[in-house]
């Protein structure tokens, strides 16, 4: 039977191929070291869990919640932005709670996109940045991801040659998967461009607290006038090791927040109230939980860079995020990232995310998630070293599925 229209518009979800291979290997008894999915393994801080357990005892909290987020949670998020970024938000009109930043992005796309609208999207990038707008009927125009002077020339071309004129520009810094970090000066140039051409800016700031080089990444909303055109999305998944809790936020321009809030009001009743109360408790904390999470990821990053480097697989040290973005070793690059990722599962018992899953510009890379402990990361490096040292003997019958490249 023919696929439904919206499903047919979606590109293949390449990660599923690696996931199936990973599941099959585990079913056969293999101990797969999983550096693929960005699924934090750290436990949620105990004080947050305790608050959830306390509140859930009250049966009044078992009823439908608020799609927009309970008032205390929205006030806590506004207070966080004031402390962290010096950005003043009205919790009633400029903050809405989302079921993670992924849901927020997808529903914002539904709220603002008309069929055929052009969206400027970095490539490579987190898939929902493009998929959310494709599902909403939009058209994706790929842009550079590196936040430097080269970012703006393609933007200018897009404005000149896109019909209709681009509706929105997506930003994602610190970036998933590339780990690039933007500066405030870069954001100033972006906002000037967006206001000049009447373009909406949608910023994914999910990794704002996972940074390693001392300087906290800025928010685009710190730029004077950014509030006129911008909505920013954040998540508690990584910051507080709360991925399964599904708690995030969209903040910024009142008109855009109102549109998102209205769409959400038709689709959900918000997160379970005890989760929202526990999230409020987390945001109102002293920041020590965030610092500990950051330190764990930094130690893992350092171990990965060192051990993989010794194994012959160079991993540039990411300045932020819980990911490393590494070029496929030269000997295997002709295979493409999907086939290389499959080989690592089959031959090294290591799972990674193929770069092609983040856009065609990522096909020479794989993404490595810092979601295994230091011992397991070192073991992954040993496994990969053994595989690469014997590859000439064991891969004589491997044919690239990307031979047309």
C-alpha atoms as a printed R data frame, in Angstrom:
    type eleno elety resid chain resno      x       y      z
1   ATOM     1    CA   UNK     A     1  0.000   0.000  0.000
2   ATOM     2    CA   UNK     A     2  1.155   3.531 -0.719
3   ATOM     3    CA   UNK     A     3  2.577   5.458  2.244
4   ATOM     4    CA   UNK     A     4  0.507   8.291  3.694
5   ATOM     5    CA   UNK     A     5  1.458  11.748  2.449
6   ATOM     6    CA   UNK     A     6  3.198  13.039  5.585
7   ATOM     7    CA   UNK     A     7  5.030   9.769  6.197
8   ATOM     8    CA   UNK     A     8  6.182   9.721  2.575
9   ATOM     9    CA   UNK     A     9  7.767  13.170  2.960
10  ATOM    10    CA   UNK     A    10 10.030  12.004  5.785
11  ATOM    11    CA   UNK     A    11 13.571  10.867  4.972
12  ATOM    12    CA   UNK     A    12 14.567   7.349  6.074
13  ATOM    13    CA   UNK     A    13 15.327   7.148  9.786
14  ATOM    14    CA   UNK     A    14 18.824   5.726  9.411
15  ATOM    15    CA   UNK     A    15 19.406   5.304 13.139
16  ATOM    16    CA   UNK     A    16 16.842   2.486 13.110
17  ATOM    17    CA   UNK     A    17 19.159   0.362 10.961
18  ATOM    18    CA   UNK     A    18 21.915   0.594 13.568
19  ATOM    19    CA   UNK     A    19 19.402   0.024 16.373
20  ATOM    20    CA   UNK     A    20 18.152  -3.197 14.764
21  ATOM    21    CA   UNK     A    21 21.706  -4.463 14.345
22  ATOM    22    CA   UNK     A    22 22.477  -3.531 17.945
23  ATOM    23    CA   UNK     A    23 19.400  -5.364 19.246
24  ATOM    24    CA   UNK     A    24 20.232  -8.438 17.190
25  ATOM    25    CA   UNK     A    25 23.806  -8.501 18.510
26  ATOM    26    CA   UNK     A    26 22.603  -8.206 22.096
27  ATOM    27    CA   UNK     A    27 20.077 -10.988 21.536
28  ATOM    28    CA   UNK     A    28 23.019 -13.117 20.449
29  ATOM    29    CA   UNK     A    29 24.875 -12.392 23.688
30  ATOM    30    CA   UNK     A    30 27.149  -9.551 22.594
31  ATOM    31    CA   UNK     A    31 28.039  -6.870 25.144
32  ATOM    32    CA   UNK     A    32 27.448  -3.759 23.048
33  ATOM    33    CA   UNK     A    33 29.012  -0.559 24.370
34  ATOM    34    CA   UNK     A    34 26.414   1.981 23.304
35  ATOM    35    CA   UNK     A    35 27.793   5.387 22.382
36  ATOM    36    CA   UNK     A    36 25.022   5.948 19.860
37  ATOM    37    CA   UNK     A    37 21.801   7.282 21.340
38  ATOM    38    CA   UNK     A    38 22.180  10.416 23.492
39  ATOM    39    CA   UNK     A    39 20.355   8.801 26.395
40  ATOM    40    CA   UNK     A    40 21.901  10.022 29.672
41  ATOM    41    CA   UNK     A    41 22.828   7.189 32.032
42  ATOM    42    CA   UNK     A    42 23.270   9.370 35.123
43  ATOM    43    CA   UNK     A    43 20.531   9.121 37.759
44  ATOM    44    CA   UNK     A    44 18.238  12.070 38.362
45  ATOM    45    CA   UNK     A    45 19.451  13.867 41.531
46  ATOM    46    CA   UNK     A    46 17.848  12.369 44.630
47  ATOM    47    CA   UNK     A    47 16.301  15.622 45.849
48  ATOM    48    CA   UNK     A    48 14.302  15.880 42.610
49  ATOM    49    CA   UNK     A    49 13.140  12.283 42.910
50  ATOM    50    CA   UNK     A    50 12.194  12.888 46.542
51  ATOM    51    CA   UNK     A    51 10.107  15.912 45.582
52  ATOM    52    CA   UNK     A    52  8.269  13.838 42.977
53  ATOM    53    CA   UNK     A    53  7.563  11.105 45.538
54  ATOM    54    CA   UNK     A    54  6.292  13.660 48.035
55  ATOM    55    CA   UNK     A    55  3.934  15.395 45.644
56  ATOM    56    CA   UNK     A    56  2.581  12.251 44.021
57  ATOM    57    CA   UNK     A    57  1.077  11.229 47.389
58  ATOM    58    CA   UNK     A    58 -1.468  14.024 47.019
59  ATOM    59    CA   UNK     A    59 -4.361  12.680 44.897
60  ATOM    60    CA   UNK     A    60 -5.216  16.205 43.779
61  ATOM    61    CA   UNK     A    61 -2.074  16.131 41.642
62  ATOM    62    CA   UNK     A    62 -3.328  13.074 39.747
63  ATOM    63    CA   UNK     A    63 -5.844  15.063 37.728
64  ATOM    64    CA   UNK     A    64 -5.272  16.755 34.379
65  ATOM    65    CA   UNK     A    65 -2.483  19.289 34.544
66  ATOM    66    CA   UNK     A    66 -1.856  22.470 32.584
67  ATOM    67    CA   UNK     A    67 -0.636  22.229 28.991
68  ATOM    68    CA   UNK     A    68  1.094  25.589 29.382
69  ATOM    69    CA   UNK     A    69  2.833  24.505 32.592
70  ATOM    70    CA   UNK     A    70  1.821  25.212 36.166
71  ATOM    71    CA   UNK     A    71  2.476  28.843 37.230
72  ATOM    72    CA   UNK     A    72  5.244  27.954 39.686
73  ATOM    73    CA   UNK     A    73  7.162  26.086 36.998
74  ATOM    74    CA   UNK     A    74  6.934  28.966 34.529
75  ATOM    75    CA   UNK     A    75  8.086  31.393 37.249
76  ATOM    76    CA   UNK     A    76 11.033  29.105 38.038
77  ATOM    77    CA   UNK     A    77 12.077  29.017 34.385
78  ATOM    78    CA   UNK     A    78 11.846  32.813 34.151
79  ATOM    79    CA   UNK     A    79 13.968  33.112 37.286
80  ATOM    80    CA   UNK     A    80 16.536  30.708 35.809
81  ATOM    81    CA   UNK     A    81 16.833  32.850 32.664
82  ATOM    82    CA   UNK     A    82 17.276  35.961 34.806
83  ATOM    83    CA   UNK     A    83 20.072  34.339 36.858
84  ATOM    84    CA   UNK     A    84 21.850  32.554 34.038
85  ATOM    85    CA   UNK     A    85 21.493  34.950 31.119
86  ATOM    86    CA   UNK     A    86 20.298  38.239 32.559
87  ATOM    87    CA   UNK     A    87 17.161  37.906 30.415
88  ATOM    88    CA   UNK     A    88 13.845  39.107 31.850
89  ATOM    89    CA   UNK     A    89 10.808  37.015 30.916
90  ATOM    90    CA   UNK     A    90  7.134  37.377 31.750
91  ATOM    91    CA   UNK     A    91  6.189  33.876 32.960
92  ATOM    92    CA   UNK     A    92  2.566  34.398 31.923
93  ATOM    93    CA   UNK     A    93  3.180  35.402 28.304
94  ATOM    94    CA   UNK     A    94  6.760  34.487 27.396
95  ATOM    95    CA   UNK     A    95  7.208  31.008 28.892
96  ATOM    96    CA   UNK     A    96  5.496  27.723 28.052
97  ATOM    97    CA   UNK     A    97  6.438  24.289 29.364
98  ATOM    98    CA   UNK     A    98  6.943  21.584 26.743
99  ATOM    99    CA   UNK     A    99  7.304  17.808 26.817
100 ATOM   100    CA   UNK     A   100 11.012  18.162 26.153
101 ATOM   101    CA   UNK     A   101 12.506  20.513 23.573
102 ATOM   102    CA   UNK     A   102 11.785  17.983 20.802
103 ATOM   103    CA   UNK     A   103  8.018  18.243 21.288
104 ATOM   104    CA   UNK     A   104  8.309  22.001 21.565
105 ATOM   105    CA   UNK     A   105 10.085  22.265 18.220
106 ATOM   106    CA   UNK     A   106  7.626  19.952 16.474
107 ATOM   107    CA   UNK     A   107  4.584  21.826 17.761
108 ATOM   108    CA   UNK     A   108  6.112  25.212 16.985
109 ATOM   109    CA   UNK     A   109  6.483  23.988 13.404
110 ATOM   110    CA   UNK     A   110  2.790  23.058 13.389
111 ATOM   111    CA   UNK     A   111  1.886  26.463 14.813
112 ATOM   112    CA   UNK     A   112  3.719  28.708 12.355
113 ATOM   113    CA   UNK     A   113  4.205  26.779  9.093
114 ATOM   114    CA   UNK     A   114  2.052  27.008  5.989
115 ATOM   115    CA   UNK     A   115  2.538  24.480  3.153
116 ATOM   116    CA   UNK     A   116  5.622  25.422  1.147
117 ATOM   117    CA   UNK     A   117  7.156  27.752  3.743
118 ATOM   118    CA   UNK     A   118 10.946  27.771  3.532
119 ATOM   119    CA   UNK     A   119 12.910  27.013  6.700
120 ATOM   120    CA   UNK     A   120 16.648  27.670  6.967
121 ATOM   121    CA   UNK     A   121 18.095  24.697  8.824
122 ATOM   122    CA   UNK     A   122 21.693  23.807  9.695
123 ATOM   123    CA   UNK     A   123 23.160  20.670  8.168
124 ATOM   124    CA   UNK     A   124 24.124  18.500  9.980
125 ATOM   125    CA   UNK     A   125 21.715  19.030 12.867
126 ATOM   126    CA   UNK     A   126 19.413  17.252 15.300
127 ATOM   127    CA   UNK     A   127 16.757  15.565 13.114
128 ATOM   128    CA   UNK     A   128 13.626  17.183 14.613
129 ATOM   129    CA   UNK     A   129 14.873  20.591 13.450
130 ATOM   130    CA   UNK     A   130 14.165  19.515  9.875
131 ATOM   131    CA   UNK     A   131 11.635  16.695 10.363
132 ATOM   132    CA   UNK     A   132  9.259  18.831 12.425
133 ATOM   133    CA   UNK     A   133  8.901  21.324  9.586
134 ATOM   134    CA   UNK     A   134  8.721  18.640  6.897
135 ATOM   135    CA   UNK     A   135  5.792  17.094  8.747
136 ATOM   136    CA   UNK     A   136  4.163  20.519  8.910
137 ATOM   137    CA   UNK     A   137  4.437  20.962  5.128
138 ATOM   138    CA   UNK     A   138  7.511  23.157  5.102
139 ATOM   139    CA   UNK     A   139 10.521  23.061  2.780
140 ATOM   140    CA   UNK     A   140 14.021  22.782  4.209
141 ATOM   141    CA   UNK     A   141 16.933  24.783  2.844
142 ATOM   142    CA   UNK     A   142 20.174  23.527  4.338
143 ATOM   143    CA   UNK     A   143 22.625  25.997  5.826
144 ATOM   144    CA   UNK     A   144 26.127  25.952  7.262
145 ATOM   145    CA   UNK     A   145 26.390  24.926 10.905
146 ATOM   146    CA   UNK     A   146 29.725  26.506 11.896
147 ATOM   147    CA   UNK     A   147 29.074  29.819 13.722
148 ATOM   148    CA   UNK     A   148 31.573  32.019 11.930
149 ATOM   149    CA   UNK     A   149 31.661  34.485  9.036
150 ATOM   150    CA   UNK     A   150 30.969  31.688  6.518
151 ATOM   151    CA   UNK     A   151 27.526  31.221  8.090
152 ATOM   152    CA   UNK     A   152 26.079  34.360  6.546
153 ATOM   153    CA   UNK     A   153 26.842  34.070  2.833
154 ATOM   154    CA   UNK     A   154 24.454  31.098  2.373
155 ATOM   155    CA   UNK     A   155 21.837  33.018  4.372
156 ATOM   156    CA   UNK     A   156 22.075  35.953  1.989
157 ATOM   157    CA   UNK     A   157 21.749  33.609 -1.017
158 ATOM   158    CA   UNK     A   158 18.732  31.946  0.562
159 ATOM   159    CA   UNK     A   159 16.940  35.254  1.022
160 ATOM   160    CA   UNK     A   160 17.690  36.307 -2.562
161 ATOM   161    CA   UNK     A   161 16.721  33.048 -4.249
162 ATOM   162    CA   UNK     A   162 14.060  31.362 -2.091
163 ATOM   163    CA   UNK     A   163 10.412  31.675 -3.110
164 ATOM   164    CA   UNK     A   164  8.664  32.310 -0.838
165 ATOM   165    CA   UNK     A   165 11.124  34.220  1.329
166 ATOM   166    CA   UNK     A   166 12.344  32.098  4.271
167 ATOM   167    CA   UNK     A   167 10.000  32.050  7.234
168 ATOM   168    CA   UNK     A   168 12.412  30.965  9.966
169 ATOM   169    CA   UNK     A   169 16.046  30.260 10.762
170 ATOM   170    CA   UNK     A   170 16.974  27.457 13.146
171 ATOM   171    CA   UNK     A   171 19.953  27.786 15.484
172 ATOM   172    CA   UNK     A   172 21.408  25.033 17.670
173 ATOM   173    CA   UNK     A   173 24.356  26.023 19.857
174 ATOM   174    CA   UNK     A   174 25.970  24.245 21.568
175 ATOM   175    CA   UNK     A   175 25.283  22.062 18.563
176 ATOM   176    CA   UNK     A   176 24.051  18.498 18.415
177 ATOM   177    CA   UNK     A   177 25.872  16.738 16.771
178 ATOM   178    CA   UNK     A   178 28.890  18.952 15.980
179 ATOM   179    CA   UNK     A   179 29.375  20.521 19.463
180 ATOM   180    CA   UNK     A   180 30.056  23.967 17.955
181 ATOM   181    CA   UNK     A   181 29.479  26.817 20.418
182 ATOM   182    CA   UNK     A   182 28.268  30.266 19.363
183 ATOM   183    CA   UNK     A   183 29.425  33.588 20.773
184 ATOM   184    CA   UNK     A   184 27.254  36.532 21.703
185 ATOM   185    CA   UNK     A   185 28.787  38.533 18.833
186 ATOM   186    CA   UNK     A   186 27.669  35.831 16.404
187 ATOM   187    CA   UNK     A   187 24.141  35.992 17.833
188 ATOM   188    CA   UNK     A   188 24.139  39.771 17.415
189 ATOM   189    CA   UNK     A   189 24.860  39.354 13.716
190 ATOM   190    CA   UNK     A   190 22.143  36.691 13.383
191 ATOM   191    CA   UNK     A   191 19.519  38.896 15.021
192 ATOM   192    CA   UNK     A   192 20.485  41.866 12.854
193 ATOM   193    CA   UNK     A   193 20.080  39.669  9.776
194 ATOM   194    CA   UNK     A   194 16.759  38.240 10.964
195 ATOM   195    CA   UNK     A   195 15.276  41.646 11.736
196 ATOM   196    CA   UNK     A   196 16.479  43.072  8.426
197 ATOM   197    CA   UNK     A   197 14.714  40.303  6.498
198 ATOM   198    CA   UNK     A   198 11.747  39.694  8.830
199 ATOM   199    CA   UNK     A   199 12.759  36.117  9.655
200 ATOM   200    CA   UNK     A   200 11.821  34.200 12.821
201 ATOM   201    CA   UNK     A   201 14.714  32.762 14.855
202 ATOM   202    CA   UNK     A   202 14.191  29.432 16.626
203 ATOM   203    CA   UNK     A   203 17.080  28.572 18.950
204 ATOM   204    CA   UNK     A   204 17.652  25.134 20.477
205 ATOM   205    CA   UNK     A   205 19.672  25.684 23.653
206 ATOM   206    CA   UNK     A   206 19.297  22.181 25.114
207 ATOM   207    CA   UNK     A   207 23.016  21.898 26.021
208 ATOM   208    CA   UNK     A   208 23.558  25.303 27.599
209 ATOM   209    CA   UNK     A   209 24.813  23.810 30.884
210 ATOM   210    CA   UNK     A   210 27.058  21.076 29.456
211 ATOM   211    CA   UNK     A   211 30.228  23.018 28.688
212 ATOM   212    CA   UNK     A   212 33.880  22.323 29.477
213 ATOM   213    CA   UNK     A   213 36.102  25.310 28.729
214 ATOM   214    CA   UNK     A   214 35.017  27.700 31.446
215 ATOM   215    CA   UNK     A   215 32.816  30.137 29.525
216 ATOM   216    CA   UNK     A   216 29.079  29.344 29.771
217 ATOM   217    CA   UNK     A   217 27.391  29.405 26.346
218 ATOM   218    CA   UNK     A   218 25.165  32.466 25.878
219 ATOM   219    CA   UNK     A   219 21.497  32.682 24.963
220 ATOM   220    CA   UNK     A   220 20.516  34.461 21.770
221 ATOM   221    CA   UNK     A   221 17.912  36.287 23.884
222 ATOM   222    CA   UNK     A   222 20.757  38.197 25.533
223 ATOM   223    CA   UNK     A   223 20.996  40.244 22.321
224 ATOM   224    CA   UNK     A   224 19.030  43.518 22.575
225 ATOM   225    CA   UNK     A   225 15.938  43.247 20.399
226 ATOM   226    CA   UNK     A   226 16.163  39.471 19.997
227 ATOM   227    CA   UNK     A   227 12.852  39.062 21.813
228 ATOM   228    CA   UNK     A   228 11.125  40.688 18.828
229 ATOM   229    CA   UNK     A   229 11.826  37.697 16.551
230 ATOM   230    CA   UNK     A   230 13.051  34.788 18.697
231 ATOM   231    CA   UNK     A   231 11.847  31.749 20.591
232 ATOM   232    CA   UNK     A   232 14.383  29.607 22.429
233 ATOM   233    CA   UNK     A   233 13.957  25.996 23.522
234 ATOM   234    CA   UNK     A   234 15.628  24.406 26.535
235 ATOM   235    CA   UNK     A   235 15.414  20.998 28.165
236 ATOM   236    CA   UNK     A   236 15.946  19.497 31.597
237 ATOM   237    CA   UNK     A   237 16.886  16.135 30.086
238 ATOM   238    CA   UNK     A   238 20.635  16.632 30.061
239 ATOM   239    CA   UNK     A   239 21.036  19.463 32.552
240 ATOM   240    CA   UNK     A   240 19.397  17.505 35.386
241 ATOM   241    CA   UNK     A   241 19.653  13.951 33.979
242 ATOM   242    CA   UNK     A   242 15.878  13.853 33.506
243 ATOM   243    CA   UNK     A   243 15.446  12.497 29.938
244 ATOM   244    CA   UNK     A   244 12.495  10.223 30.658
245 ATOM   245    CA   UNK     A   245 10.677  12.914 32.609
246 ATOM   246    CA   UNK     A   246 10.080  14.854 29.363
247 ATOM   247    CA   UNK     A   247 10.318  18.393 30.637
248 ATOM   248    CA   UNK     A   248 11.434  21.376 28.586
249 ATOM   249    CA   UNK     A   249 10.521  24.969 27.803
250 ATOM   250    CA   UNK     A   250  9.995  27.465 25.028
251 ATOM   251    CA   UNK     A   251 10.589  31.106 25.907
252 ATOM   252    CA   UNK     A   252 10.694  34.373 24.029
253 ATOM   253    CA   UNK     A   253  8.480  36.374 21.689
254 ATOM   254    CA   UNK     A   254  4.927  36.665 23.022
255 ATOM   255    CA   UNK     A   255  3.187  36.197 19.663
256 ATOM   256    CA   UNK     A   256  5.140  33.034 18.873
257 ATOM   257    CA   UNK     A   257  4.728  31.660 22.401
258 ATOM   258    CA   UNK     A   258  0.973  32.314 22.170
259 ATOM   259    CA   UNK     A   259  0.801  30.378 18.899
260 ATOM   260    CA   UNK     A   260  2.684  27.427 20.373
261 ATOM   261    CA   UNK     A   261  0.549  27.511 23.527
262 ATOM   262    CA   UNK     A   262 -2.649  27.433 21.497
263 ATOM   263    CA   UNK     A   263 -1.538  24.452 19.396
264 ATOM   264    CA   UNK     A   264 -0.440  22.565 22.502
265 ATOM   265    CA   UNK     A   265 -3.776  23.245 24.191
266 ATOM   266    CA   UNK     A   266 -5.448  21.119 21.517
267 ATOM   267    CA   UNK     A   267 -2.918  18.295 21.751
268 ATOM   268    CA   UNK     A   268 -1.962  17.653 25.388
269 ATOM   269    CA   UNK     A   269 -2.667  18.399 29.025
270 ATOM   270    CA   UNK     A   270  0.974  18.933 29.893
271 ATOM   271    CA   UNK     A   271  3.304  16.784 31.936
272 ATOM   272    CA   UNK     A   272  2.073  14.988 35.056
273 ATOM   273    CA   UNK     A   273  1.731  17.640 37.791
274 ATOM   274    CA   UNK     A   274  4.182  15.957 40.236
275 ATOM   275    CA   UNK     A   275  6.806  16.026 37.469
276 ATOM   276    CA   UNK     A   276  6.204  19.742 36.983
277 ATOM   277    CA   UNK     A   277  6.526  20.377 40.734
278 ATOM   278    CA   UNK     A   278  9.752  18.339 40.879
279 ATOM   279    CA   UNK     A   279 11.091  20.281 37.887
280 ATOM   280    CA   UNK     A   280 10.264  23.529 39.690
281 ATOM   281    CA   UNK     A   281 12.266  22.289 42.682
282 ATOM   282    CA   UNK     A   282 15.217  21.498 40.385
283 ATOM   283    CA   UNK     A   283 15.206  24.914 38.710
284 ATOM   284    CA   UNK     A   284 15.039  26.681 42.070
285 ATOM   285    CA   UNK     A   285 18.064  24.741 43.386
286 ATOM   286    CA   UNK     A   286 21.572  26.026 44.029
287 ATOM   287    CA   UNK     A   287 23.099  24.655 40.803
288 ATOM   288    CA   UNK     A   288 25.256  21.992 42.469
289 ATOM   289    CA   UNK     A   289 23.416  19.197 40.633
290 ATOM   290    CA   UNK     A   290 24.172  20.864 37.302
291 ATOM   291    CA   UNK     A   291 27.855  21.264 38.162
292 ATOM   292    CA   UNK     A   292 28.215  17.578 39.053
293 ATOM   293    CA   UNK     A   293 26.633  16.460 35.763
294 ATOM   294    CA   UNK     A   294 28.989  18.767 33.879
295 ATOM   295    CA   UNK     A   295 32.028  17.374 35.690
296 ATOM   296    CA   UNK     A   296 31.066  13.777 34.907
297 ATOM   297    CA   UNK     A   297 30.750  14.519 31.204
298 ATOM   298    CA   UNK     A   298 34.042  16.398 31.180
299 ATOM   299    CA   UNK     A   299 35.882  13.429 32.702
300 ATOM   300    CA   UNK     A   300 34.314  11.107 30.153
301 ATOM   301    CA   UNK     A   301 35.175  13.461 27.324
302 ATOM   302    CA   UNK     A   302 38.820  13.537 28.352
303 ATOM   303    CA   UNK     A   303 38.971   9.738 28.624
304 ATOM   304    CA   UNK     A   304 37.374   9.325 25.203
305 ATOM   305    CA   UNK     A   305 39.693  11.791 23.476
306 ATOM   306    CA   UNK     A   306 42.756  10.153 25.009
307 ATOM   307    CA   UNK     A   307 41.819   6.482 24.625
308 ATOM   308    CA   UNK     A   308 40.322   6.735 21.153
309 ATOM   309    CA   UNK     A   309 43.303   8.761 20.001
310 ATOM   310    CA   UNK     A   310 45.659   6.013 21.171
311 ATOM   311    CA   UNK     A   311 43.492   3.524 19.287
312 ATOM   312    CA   UNK     A   312 44.020   5.436 16.043
313 ATOM   313    CA   UNK     A   313 40.578   7.055 15.983
314 ATOM   314    CA   UNK     A   314 41.076  10.801 16.433
315 ATOM   315    CA   UNK     A   315 38.282  12.495 18.399
316 ATOM   316    CA   UNK     A   316 38.466  16.301 18.614
317 ATOM   317    CA   UNK     A   317 37.628  17.398 22.188
318 ATOM   318    CA   UNK     A   318 34.159  18.973 22.166
319 ATOM   319    CA   UNK     A   319 33.869  22.315 23.945
320 ATOM   320    CA   UNK     A   320 30.319  21.517 25.023
321 ATOM   321    CA   UNK     A   321 27.417  19.010 24.832
322 ATOM   322    CA   UNK     A   322 27.508  15.330 25.789
323 ATOM   323    CA   UNK     A   323 28.719  14.361 22.310
324 ATOM   324    CA   UNK     A   324 31.900  14.177 20.279
325 ATOM   325    CA   UNK     A   325 31.802  14.610 16.500
326 ATOM   326    CA   UNK     A   326 34.573  12.584 14.940
327 ATOM   327    CA   UNK     A   327 35.649  12.090 11.352
328 ATOM   328    CA   UNK     A   328 35.635   8.472 10.228
329 ATOM   329    CA   UNK     A   329 39.217   7.129 10.007
330 ATOM   330    CA   UNK     A   330 40.570   7.526  6.477
331 ATOM   331    CA   UNK     A   331 40.729   3.797  5.795
332 ATOM   332    CA   UNK     A   332 36.957   3.448  6.293
333 ATOM   333    CA   UNK     A   333 35.668   6.818  5.077
334 ATOM   334    CA   UNK     A   334 34.722   5.512  1.623
335 ATOM   335    CA   UNK     A   335 32.115   3.281  3.268
336 ATOM   336    CA   UNK     A   336 30.039   6.201  4.523
337 ATOM   337    CA   UNK     A   337 28.890   6.689  8.092
338 ATOM   338    CA   UNK     A   338 26.024   4.189  8.084
339 ATOM   339    CA   UNK     A   339 28.096   1.239  6.881
340 ATOM   340    CA   UNK     A   340 30.969   2.206  9.168
341 ATOM   341    CA   UNK     A   341 28.575   2.356 12.128
342 ATOM   342    CA   UNK     A   342 27.234  -1.090 11.268
343 ATOM   343    CA   UNK     A   343 30.782  -2.440 11.099
344 ATOM   344    CA   UNK     A   344 31.569  -1.115 14.574
345 ATOM   345    CA   UNK     A   345 28.581  -2.995 15.983
346 ATOM   346    CA   UNK     A   346 29.455  -6.206 14.138
347 ATOM   347    CA   UNK     A   347 33.231  -6.173 14.537
348 ATOM   348    CA   UNK     A   348 33.915  -4.112 17.682
349 ATOM   349    CA   UNK     A   349 30.736  -4.400 19.800
350 ATOM   350    CA   UNK     A   350 30.510  -0.591 19.802
351 ATOM   351    CA   UNK     A   351 27.476   1.419 18.710
352 ATOM   352    CA   UNK     A   352 27.793   4.984 17.422
353 ATOM   353    CA   UNK     A   353 25.403   7.316 15.598
354 ATOM   354    CA   UNK     A   354 26.065   7.610 11.834
355 ATOM   355    CA   UNK     A   355 26.578  11.196 10.772
356 ATOM   356    CA   UNK     A   356 24.286  10.808  7.750
357 ATOM   357    CA   UNK     A   357 21.382  10.632 10.209
358 ATOM   358    CA   UNK     A   358 21.927  14.322 10.978
359 ATOM   359    CA   UNK     A   359 22.037  15.396  7.328
360 ATOM   360    CA   UNK     A   360 23.984  14.557  4.197
361 ATOM   361    CA   UNK     A   361 26.782  16.934  5.217
362 ATOM   362    CA   UNK     A   362 27.526  14.651  8.148
363 ATOM   363    CA   UNK     A   363 28.285  11.495  6.204
364 ATOM   364    CA   UNK     A   364 32.050  11.593  6.818
365 ATOM   365    CA   UNK     A   365 31.470  11.640 10.592
366 ATOM   366    CA   UNK     A   366 29.997   9.693 13.472
367 ATOM   367    CA   UNK     A   367 28.608  11.052 16.713
368 ATOM   368    CA   UNK     A   368 29.875   9.550 19.971
369 ATOM   369    CA   UNK     A   369 27.720  10.032 23.069
370 ATOM   370    CA   UNK     A   370 29.294  10.273 26.518
371 ATOM   371    CA   UNK     A   371 26.705   7.946 28.027
372 ATOM   372    CA   UNK     A   372 28.934   5.108 29.228
373 ATOM   373    CA   UNK     A   373 31.268   5.244 32.207
374 ATOM   374    CA   UNK     A   374 35.000   5.787 31.858
375 ATOM   375    CA   UNK     A   375 35.838   2.075 32.075
376 ATOM   376    CA   UNK     A   376 33.391   1.257 29.271
377 ATOM   377    CA   UNK     A   377 34.706   4.088 27.106
378 ATOM   378    CA   UNK     A   378 38.243   2.726 27.452
379 ATOM   379    CA   UNK     A   379 36.949  -0.751 26.578
380 ATOM   380    CA   UNK     A   380 35.275   0.670 23.483
381 ATOM   381    CA   UNK     A   381 38.589   2.183 22.442
382 ATOM   382    CA   UNK     A   382 40.351  -1.175 22.902
383 ATOM   383    CA   UNK     A   383 37.670  -2.934 20.861
384 ATOM   384    CA   UNK     A   384 37.952  -0.391 18.054
385 ATOM   385    CA   UNK     A   385 41.748  -0.581 18.070
386 ATOM   386    CA   UNK     A   386 41.598  -4.363 17.708
387 ATOM   387    CA   UNK     A   387 39.050  -4.112 14.886
388 ATOM   388    CA   UNK     A   388 41.034  -1.504 12.959
389 ATOM   389    CA   UNK     A   389 44.313  -3.375 13.335
390 ATOM   390    CA   UNK     A   390 42.797  -6.519 11.809
391 ATOM   391    CA   UNK     A   391 40.493  -4.859  9.295
392 ATOM   392    CA   UNK     A   392 42.680  -5.640  6.281
393 ATOM   393    CA   UNK     A   393 42.286  -9.365  6.983
394 ATOM   394    CA   UNK     A   394 38.646  -9.368  8.100
395 ATOM   395    CA   UNK     A   395 37.090  -6.868  5.655
396 ATOM   396    CA   UNK     A   396 38.272  -8.178  2.297
397 ATOM   397    CA   UNK     A   397 34.679  -9.038  1.368
398 ATOM   398    CA   UNK     A   398 33.040  -5.786  2.559
399 ATOM   399    CA   UNK     A   399 31.621  -3.699 -0.282
400 ATOM   400    CA   UNK     A   400 30.522  -0.130  0.300
401 ATOM   401    CA   UNK     A   401 26.832   0.549 -0.261
402 ATOM   402    CA   UNK     A   402 27.871   4.108 -1.083
403 ATOM   403    CA   UNK     A   403 30.179   3.165 -3.936
404 ATOM   404    CA   UNK     A   404 28.559   5.820 -6.122
405 ATOM   405    CA   UNK     A   405 30.206   8.433 -3.920
